[in-house]
Each structure stands twice: as structure tokens, then as C-alpha cells.
Amino acid sequence: MKPALALLLLGAVAIMFQGAASGLLATRFIPDLGFLIVVAVGARWRSLPGGLVLAALIGYAADLLSGSLLGQHALLRMLAFLAARVASRSLNLRGSLPQAVFVGLLTLLNALGVAVLTSFFAPPGAVFGLPPANALLTHAGINAAIAPLVALGTDRVLALVSDEDAGRRLLRFESRRAA
Amino acid sequence: MLVIALVAVALVSMVSDRRALMAGGRELPWGAGAILDLAVPVQKLIAMPAGIVRDAWRHYLDLVGVQEENERLRARLARLAEDNLQLQEALVASGRLQQIAEMRDDFEIPMLPSELVGGDVSPWFRSVSFDRGLGDGVRSGMPVISEDGLVGLVTAVSQRASRTMLLLDRQSAVDGTVQRSRARGIVRGRGSDELEFEFVVRGGDVRVGDIVITSGLGGVYPKGLRIGQVTAVSDPGARLLQTATVAPAVDFGRLEQVFVMLRRGPTMELLYEAGEPGVTADAASPKPAS
């Protein structure tokens, strides 16, 4: 429970940071931290239900700070989580290079998902295709470059929380033995 | 099973959100609104150091060209004062000056200043959040402007914050008019820093340099708000519709403070219509406010 809460908090702060930064800089230059955390969690998290709920909540928070429909990012984050989970079974997503390549490709697929869902729910007359190639590739490149760092950060948070838990369990065990 | 349930919840959420948007009201539910409210102080805190550096840099840049700009502005002021005098003369001659002055007193437009706290977390959408919400009287569907022109439309509101879809968003469509020729069309966002003005080729006199303003038709935005300036006109070929590229009047990269128009509808239209040159007296005659 504690790692899930810690990751949720990390995701929420990351999204707020993203929102604040995008008020100052063009969004395509800002890494999609929420997305990267979800992918990192997908490659590490053992619990499928916990990971899915976490991905949905991080996506929902992104929906609130975006012009998308409520539920759009939530759905795409769940898909990203599942993709990372499935890929991590047969690919080594712990190494920096494979991680970066995987995130870059997944960012492109995510953009396709955004375009499809938005067109599907778009008001009559509105045309919503894929974003310009240069913006798309820039964003994918930045996400790919930052992905190993975010994965490292996610690992650290998980280790920190798990260590605390393990320490507390050990303390309880010791006190029981002493009694 | 859980996957299907979560996907279903997300899809239902999207459908109901789209319906709420189309119906014009999108007040966020309590939990979601609380997150948006919480994001305001957190984002302000995060952006503060960068904001200080940016402001210092801008102030420095402003100072560098201040003398040159001062001279340019003085010349412009003199020219505008002359234009103003001529317009006043024309209005006095047509007996409309008193009428307009009375109307402005009758229909004071409430404008709420609001500060930008964050941009869009997704690069595929163009929206921003502001530090004013339901508690300040902001509602979904209210137009947002800056001193340069139209910014966008409020699309989601919580108690203390709101999200505004910018003109640049690809879901944004505004009914526009070319100020010079009165050619009408739809101004759409492209998701980039430019807008697209789509108009009917026949009778559509649009040239580079033309100013595009809101037409007031469509019922969302009041008439006469500045949208931008035409920078390129495409070759229509054999098509019925032609497109022009429009540079927005508002510099969205430097957007910091805006004004939320707390009222819209016929009253606003009337005021803007009356403020425009070349409008017949009939158009300026008072209509009942809704």
C-alpha cells in the first residue's frame, strides 16, 4: 500500500511540475513525467491491479491539467502500463538504451492514441490528426532521453519506501522476540 | 476483469465529459475539482523561481529598447489622438456619440483579472489553468481575453481554479470576420502557434495583413474581439473553401494575466457592434438583455 501511495504522490507532483513548466516553455520540450513514471512502474511493479489503478489515477490527474477529455489520459496510461509490463517480460527494460528506445516508440504510439481518441470524440466539423512530425519526434526524443532518469528515481522511491517497510517489519519481529 | 472495468470507467467518463462540454457546462466533481484547486498553489510555488528569473530578464530587455520604443509610441499616440478626434467628429455629426456613451453606462461589462498558473501537461492539447474559479463567478463557456485580443474559452471550473482552452487548440473553432471586407469564416486552432481561417472562396475577400475579429455569430464569443492577422492565403484551386493562415493577436508564449468576461450574449454583442465603425443605427438600437 505504501509504495503505491508514494508512487501516486510522485506522479501527482510530477504532473503538477509538468503543468507549471509548460506555462514557461513549449510543451513538446517538456518530458511527460507522468507517462514516464507509469512506464517505469509497468516494468517493475508486480501487482497488476495495483499498477493499473495507479496508472489510471496518474492519467486522471493529467486529464485535469490538460485540455483532454476526462478519462482520455487515464485510458492511455493504463495501456502504457500494460505495454511496459508485457514488454518487460521478454525485453530487458532495465538498461538505459533499451529503456530509451522503448519509451520513444511508446511516446509515438501514445500520440497516435491521443489523436484517435480525440477524433472519435471530437465535435462535428473538427479535424484532429496527428501532431506535426517535428513536434512529435522532439517530444519522443526528450521522453526517451529522460526515461532512464525517471526510472532511476522511481526505483529510488520504491527502495526507500520498501526499506522503511522492511525496517518496521524487522523492528516488530525483534520486539516480539524480545517479549 | 479489472482491466475491462477500468477501461469501461474511462470510456464512460470520456462520453459524459464530452456531453457536458457540448451542453456548455462542465463544473468538475468535488474530488476532481479539489485536485485542480490543489494544483494552483503547488504550481505557483514550482514556477516561482523560474518566474523571477524570467521577469528579471524581460525587465532588462524592456529597458534596453525603452528609448526607441518611447519615440515610436509617442508617434503612435499622436496619430491615434488625431484618428480619435476625427472619429469623434464623425460620431457627433451622426448623433451617435451620446447614444454610445449612454449604452456604455448601462451595460458595464464585468471583467475578472486572472493569473496564469500552468500550461497543458500534454503537448497535444493547448490549454492553460488560471487561479479563478466558481467562487469568483467563473463558469464554463465564458470567453477569456487579454489586452491584445481573444485568448480562449473556459472549459472546466473548480472552486478556486479554471481551465481555458486556447484558440490554438485543435478542438477550438471560432466564427470570425475579416474587419476590412467583412468576409466570414471559421478560425480553427492547428495545435501550433498559428491559426487557420477557413472561408468560402466566392465573395471571400481576404488579403495578407487583414485583421480577423470574432463575428459574434455562433453564440459563444461576443462580436469584435481581435483574433489575429492574416499572414498567408492559400491557393483555393478548384475547391469551394479556401484557407488563410492567421497569426494570433495574443502572444501565447508570454501570456501571464488575462481577463475572464463574466457575461456574454446579446448585451455584449450590442456593445461591440456599437463600438465598430460603419455599423448602421439599427444594429446599435437597444435589444433586451438575456
GROMACS .gro file of N, CA, C and O in nm, chain B residues 217-289:
model
  292
  396LEU      N    1  -2.139   3.560  -3.423
  396LEU     CA    2  -2.236   3.458  -3.463
  396LEU      C    3  -2.186   3.325  -3.408
  396LEU      O    4  -2.073   3.301  -3.408
  397GLY      N    5  -2.265   3.241  -3.364
  397GLY     CA    6  -2.218   3.117  -3.303
  397GLY      C    7  -2.248   3.118  -3.155
  397GLY      O    8  -2.251   3.014  -3.091
  398GLY      N    9  -2.271   3.238  -3.102
  398GLY     CA   10  -2.325   3.249  -2.967
  398GLY      C   11  -2.227   3.227  -2.852
  398GLY      O   12  -2.267   3.234  -2.738
  399VAL      N   13  -2.102   3.200  -2.883
  399VAL     CA   14  -2.008   3.174  -2.773
  399VAL      C   15  -1.927   3.299  -2.740
  399VAL      O   16  -1.920   3.341  -2.626
  400TYR      N   17  -1.868   3.359  -2.844
  400TYR     CA   18  -1.784   3.476  -2.822
  400TYR      C   19  -1.859   3.602  -2.864
  400TYR      O   20  -1.931   3.600  -2.965
  401PRO      N   21  -1.840   3.711  -2.791
  401PRO     CA   22  -1.903   3.835  -2.834
  401PRO      C   23  -1.836   3.889  -2.960
  401PRO      O   24  -1.724   3.852  -2.993
  402LYS      N   25  -1.906   3.976  -3.026
  402LYS     CA   26  -1.855   4.031  -3.152
  402LYS      C   27  -1.743   4.131  -3.130
  402LYS      O   28  -1.742   4.204  -3.031
  403GLY      N   29  -1.649   4.134  -3.223
  403GLY     CA   30  -1.548   4.241  -3.225
  403GLY      C   31  -1.420   4.213  -3.150
  403GLY      O   32  -1.335   4.300  -3.142
  404LEU      N   33  -1.403   4.093  -3.097
  404LEU     CA   34  -1.277   4.064  -3.027
  404LEU      C   35  -1.170   4.029  -3.130
  404LEU      O   36  -1.194   3.951  -3.222
  405ARG      N   37  -1.053   4.085  -3.112
  405ARG     CA   38  -0.945   4.065  -3.208
  405ARG      C   39  -0.889   3.923  -3.199
  405ARG      O   40  -0.851   3.877  -3.091
  406ILE      N   41  -0.886   3.853  -3.312
  406ILE     CA   42  -0.832   3.716  -3.313
  406ILE      C   43  -0.688   3.716  -3.363
  406ILE      O   44  -0.600   3.656  -3.303
  407GLY      N   45  -0.664   3.783  -3.475
  407GLY     CA   46  -0.527   3.785  -3.527
  407GLY      C   47  -0.519   3.852  -3.663
  407GLY      O   48  -0.614   3.917  -3.708
  408GLN      N   49  -0.405   3.833  -3.727
  408GLN     CA   50  -0.378   3.897  -3.855
  408GLN      C   51  -0.341   3.791  -3.959
  408GLN      O   52  -0.263   3.700  -3.929
  409VAL      N   53  -0.397   3.806  -4.080
  409VAL     CA   54  -0.371   3.711  -4.187
  409VAL      C   55  -0.225   3.724  -4.233
  409VAL      O   56  -0.179   3.834  -4.262
  410THR      N   57  -0.154   3.610  -4.235
  410THR     CA   58  -0.014   3.615  -4.278
  410THR      C   59   0.008   3.546  -4.412
  410THR      O   60   0.109   3.567  -4.479
  411ALA      N   61  -0.086   3.460  -4.451
  411ALA     CA   62  -0.074   3.391  -4.581
  411ALA      C   63  -0.212   3.344  -4.625
  411ALA      O   64  -0.296   3.310  -4.541
  412VAL      N   65  -0.234   3.347  -4.755
  412VAL     CA   66  -0.360   3.297  -4.809
  412VAL      C   67  -0.328   3.186  -4.909
  412VAL      O   68  -0.244   3.205  -4.998
  413SER      N   69  -0.392   3.072  -4.891
  413SER     CA   70  -0.360   2.957  -4.978
  413SER      C   71  -0.432   2.971  -5.112
  413SER      O   72  -0.530   3.044  -5.125
  414ASP      N   73  -0.382   2.897  -5.210
  414ASP     CA   74  -0.445   2.895  -5.341
  414ASP      C   75  -0.564   2.799  -5.334
  414ASP      O   76  -0.546   2.680  -5.301
  415PRO      N   77  -0.685   2.845  -5.363
  415PRO     CA   78  -0.801   2.756  -5.346
  415PRO      C   79  -0.809   2.643  -5.448
  415PRO      O   80  -0.871   2.541  -5.423
  416GLY      N   81  -0.745   2.661  -5.564
  416GLY     CA   82  -0.756   2.560  -5.670
  416GLY      C   83  -0.901   2.550  -5.715
  416GLY      O   84  -0.966   2.652  -5.742
  417ALA      N   85  -0.954   2.429  -5.717
  417ALA     CA   86  -1.093   2.411  -5.760
  417ALA      C   87  -1.187   2.396  -5.641
  417ALA      O   88  -1.305   2.364  -5.657
  418ARG      N   89  -1.135   2.420  -5.521
  418ARG     CA   90  -1.218   2.397  -5.402
  418ARG      C   91  -1.310   2.515  -5.374
  418ARG      O   92  -1.285   2.627  -5.417
  419LEU      N   93  -1.414   2.486  -5.298
  419LEU     CA   94  -1.509   2.592  -5.261
  419LEU      C   95  -1.460   2.668  -5.139
  419LEU      O   96  -1.492   2.785  -5.120
  420LEU      N   97  -1.384   2.597  -5.057
  420LEU     CA   98  -1.334   2.660  -4.935
  420LEU      C   99  -1.186   2.691  -4.948
  420LEU      O  100  -1.110   2.612  -5.003
  421GLN      N  101  -1.149   2.807  -4.899
  421GLN     CA  102  -1.009   2.849  -4.905
  421GLN      C  103  -0.960   2.870  -4.762
  421GLN      O  104  -1.039   2.901  -4.672
  422THR      N  105  -0.832   2.854  -4.741
  422THR     CA  106  -0.781   2.875  -4.606
  422THR      C  107  -0.673   2.984  -4.605
  422THR      O  108  -0.601   3.003  -4.703
  423ALA      N  109  -0.670   3.053  -4.494
  423ALA     CA  110  -0.565   3.154  -4.473
  423ALA      C  111  -0.499   3.125  -4.340
  423ALA      O  112  -0.563   3.074  -4.247
  424THR      N  113  -0.372   3.156  -4.331
  424THR     CA  114  -0.301   3.139  -4.204
  424THR      C  115  -0.310   3.269  -4.126
  424THR      O  116  -0.292   3.377  -4.182
  425VAL      N  117  -0.342   3.256  -3.999
  425VAL     CA  118  -0.360   3.376  -3.915
  425VAL      C  119  -0.263   3.370  -3.797
  425VAL      O  120  -0.255   3.267  -3.728
  426ALA      N  121  -0.190   3.477  -3.777
  426ALA     CA  122  -0.103   3.487  -3.659
  426ALA      C  123  -0.188   3.542  -3.545
  426ALA      O  124  -0.249   3.649  -3.560
  427PRO      N  125  -0.197   3.473  -3.433
  427PRO     CA  126  -0.284   3.521  -3.325
  427PRO      C  127  -0.241   3.658  -3.274
  427PRO      O  128  -0.122   3.689  -3.270
  428ALA      N  129  -0.341   3.737  -3.234
  428ALA     CA  130  -0.310   3.870  -3.180
  428ALA      C  131  -0.241   3.857  -3.044
  428ALA      O  132  -0.161   3.941  -3.006
  429VAL      N  133  -0.273   3.751  -2.974
  429VAL     CA  134  -0.217   3.731  -2.840
  429VAL      C  135  -0.088   3.649  -2.852
  429VAL      O  136  -0.084   3.551  -2.924
  430ASP      N  137   0.015   3.693  -2.781
  430ASP     CA  138   0.139   3.615  -2.776
  430ASP      C  139   0.124   3.512  -2.663
  430ASP      O  140   0.144   3.543  -2.546
  431PHE      N  141   0.084   3.391  -2.701
  431PHE     CA  142   0.052   3.290  -2.600
  431PHE      C  143   0.175   3.247  -2.520
  431PHE      O  144   0.162   3.197  -2.410
  432GLY      N  145   0.292   3.265  -2.577
  432GLY     CA  146   0.414   3.230  -2.505
  432GLY      C  147   0.442   3.325  -2.389
  432GLY      O  148   0.516   3.290  -2.298
  433ARG      N  149   0.384   3.444  -2.393
  433ARG     CA  150   0.410   3.544  -2.288
  433ARG      C  151   0.286   3.573  -2.206
  433ARG      O  152   0.281   3.672  -2.133
  434LEU      N  153   0.189   3.486  -2.220
  434LEU     CA  154   0.062   3.509  -2.151
  434LEU      C  155   0.080   3.492  -2.000
  434LEU      O  156   0.131   3.390  -1.954
  435GLU      N  157   0.042   3.595  -1.926
  435GLU     CA  158   0.053   3.586  -1.780
  435GLU      C  159  -0.077   3.624  -1.711
  435GLU      O  160  -0.124   3.554  -1.624
  436GLN      N  161  -0.132   3.739  -1.754
  436GLN     CA  162  -0.257   3.782  -1.693
  436GLN      C  163  -0.364   3.797  -1.800
  436GLN      O  164  -0.335   3.846  -1.909
  437VAL      N  165  -0.484   3.753  -1.767
  437VAL     CA  166  -0.595   3.762  -1.862
  437VAL      C  167  -0.718   3.817  -1.790
  437VAL      O  168  -0.715   3.841  -1.669
  438PHE      N  169  -0.824   3.834  -1.867
  438PHE     CA  170  -0.950   3.879  -1.808
  438PHE      C  171  -1.059   3.780  -1.850
  438PHE      O  172  -1.072   3.749  -1.969
  439VAL      N  173  -1.134   3.733  -1.753
  439VAL     CA  174  -1.248   3.646  -1.784
  439VAL      C  175  -1.369   3.735  -1.799
  439VAL      O  176  -1.398   3.817  -1.712
  440MET      N  177  -1.439   3.723  -1.912
  440MET     CA  178  -1.561   3.802  -1.932
  440MET      C  179  -1.673   3.733  -1.857
  440MET      O  180  -1.713   3.622  -1.893
  441LEU      N  181  -1.722   3.798  -1.755
  441LEU     CA  182  -1.821   3.732  -1.669
  441LEU      C  183  -1.963   3.737  -1.727
  441LEU      O  184  -2.056   3.691  -1.664
  442ARG      N  185  -1.978   3.794  -1.842
  442ARG     CA  186  -2.110   3.797  -1.904
  442ARG      C  187  -2.093   3.788  -2.055
  442ARG      O  188  -1.994   3.836  -2.110
  443ARG      N  189  -2.183   3.726  -2.118
  443ARG     CA  190  -2.180   3.724  -2.265
  443ARG      C  191  -2.324   3.720  -2.317
  443ARG      O  192  -2.417   3.702  -2.240
  444GLY      N  193  -2.339   3.731  -2.448
  444GLY     CA  194  -2.474   3.725  -2.506
  444GLY      C  195  -2.509   3.855  -2.574
  444GLY      O  196  -2.422   3.935  -2.606
  445PRO      N  197  -2.637   3.879  -2.597
  445PRO     CA  198  -2.681   3.994  -2.676
  445PRO      C  199  -2.632   4.128  -2.624
  445PRO      O  200  -2.597   4.216  -2.700
  446THR      N  201  -2.625   4.142  -2.491
  446THR     CA  202  -2.583   4.270  -2.434
  446THR      C  203  -2.442   4.304  -2.479
  446THR      O  204  -2.413   4.415  -2.522
  447MET      N  205  -2.355   4.203  -2.472
  447MET     CA  206  -2.217   4.222  -2.513
  447MET      C  207  -2.207   4.250  -2.663
  447MET      O  208  -2.136   4.338  -2.707
  448GLU      N  209  -2.281   4.172  -2.737
  448GLU     CA  210  -2.278   4.189  -2.882
  448GLU      C  211  -2.315   4.331  -2.919
  448GLU      O  212  -2.255   4.395  -3.002
  449LEU      N  213  -2.417   4.379  -2.851
  449LEU     CA  214  -2.469   4.513  -2.879
  449LEU      C  215  -2.360   4.617  -2.857
  449LEU      O  216  -2.337   4.704  -2.941
  450LEU      N  217  -2.289   4.601  -2.747
  450LEU     CA  218  -2.187   4.699  -2.713
  450LEU      C  219  -2.075   4.699  -2.817
  450LEU      O  220  -2.032   4.804  -2.864
  451TYR      N  221  -2.030   4.579  -2.855
  451TYR     CA  222  -1.921   4.570  -2.951
  451TYR      C  223  -1.964   4.617  -3.089
  451TYR      O  224  -1.889   4.682  -3.159
  452GLU      N  225  -2.087   4.583  -3.121
  452GLU     CA  226  -2.141   4.624  -3.250
  452GLU      C  227  -2.143   4.776  -3.259
  452GLU      O  228  -2.105   4.835  -3.357
  453ALA      N  229  -2.186   4.836  -3.148
  453ALA     CA  230  -2.198   4.982  -3.147
  453ALA      C  231  -2.062   5.048  -3.152
  453ALA      O  232  -2.048   5.157  -3.204
  454GLY      N  233  -1.960   4.980  -3.100
  454GLY     CA  234  -1.826   5.038  -3.096
  454GLY      C  235  -1.755   5.033  -3.230
  454GLY      O  236  -1.650   5.092  -3.247
  455GLU      N  237  -1.809   4.957  -3.323
  455GLU     CA  238  -1.742   4.941  -3.453
  455GLU      C  239  -1.782   5.048  -3.552
  455GLU      O  240  -1.898   5.085  -3.560
  456PRO      N  241  -1.688   5.095  -3.630
  456PRO     CA  242  -1.724   5.195  -3.729
  456PRO      C  243  -1.804   5.132  -3.844
  456PRO      O  244  -1.789   5.014  -3.874
  457GLY      N  245  -1.887   5.211  -3.903
  457GLY     CA  246  -1.957   5.166  -4.023
  457GLY      C  247  -2.076   5.078  -3.996
  457GLY      O  248  -2.122   5.006  -4.083
  458VAL      N  249  -2.129   5.078  -3.874
  458VAL     CA  250  -2.247   4.995  -3.843
  458VAL      C  251  -2.370   5.084  -3.849
  458VAL      O  252  -2.370   5.197  -3.803
  459THR      N  253  -2.477   5.032  -3.903
  459THR     CA  254  -2.600   5.113  -3.916
  459THR      C  255  -2.662   5.138  -3.780
  459THR      O  256  -2.638   5.065  -3.686
  460ALA      N  257  -2.739   5.240  -3.771
  460ALA     CA  258  -2.802   5.277  -3.645
  460ALA      C  259  -2.894   5.167  -3.595
  460ALA      O  260  -2.910   5.148  -3.475
  461ASP      N  261  -2.953   5.090  -3.686
  461ASP     CA  262  -3.043   4.982  -3.645
  461ASP      C  263  -2.971   4.878  -3.559
  461ASP      O  264  -3.026   4.827  -3.463
  462ALA      N  265  -2.848   4.849  -3.600
  462ALA     CA  266  -2.771   4.746  -3.528
  462ALA      C  267  -2.741   4.789  -3.386
  462ALA      O  268  -2.721   4.707  -3.299
  463ALA      N  269  -2.735   4.921  -3.366
  463ALA     CA  270  -2.699   4.971  -3.233
  463ALA      C  271  -2.821   4.999  -3.147
  463ALA      O  272  -2.807   5.041  -3.033
  464SER      N  273  -2.940   4.979  -3.200
  464SER     CA  274  -3.058   5.006  -3.119
  464SER      C  275  -3.070   4.903  -3.007
  464SER      O  276  -3.040   4.786  -3.028
  465PRO      N  277  -3.110   4.948  -2.888
  465PRO     CA  278  -3.107   4.856  -2.773
  465PRO      C  279  -3.194   4.733  -2.792
  465PRO      O  280  -3.305   4.741  -2.844
  466LYS      N  281  -3.138   4.618  -2.751
  466LYS     CA  282  -3.213   4.492  -2.752
  466LYS      C  283  -3.229   4.449  -2.607
  466LYS      O  284  -3.148   4.485  -2.522
  467PRO      N  285  -3.328   4.368  -2.578
  467PRO     CA  286  -3.341   4.323  -2.439
  467PRO      C  287  -3.225   4.232  -2.399
  467PRO      O  288  -3.187   4.144  -2.475
  468ALA      N  289  -3.170   4.255  -2.281
  468ALA     CA  290  -3.059   4.170  -2.234
  468ALA      C  291  -3.114   4.037  -2.186
  468ALA      O  292  -3.218   4.032  -2.123
   0.00000   0.00000   0.00000
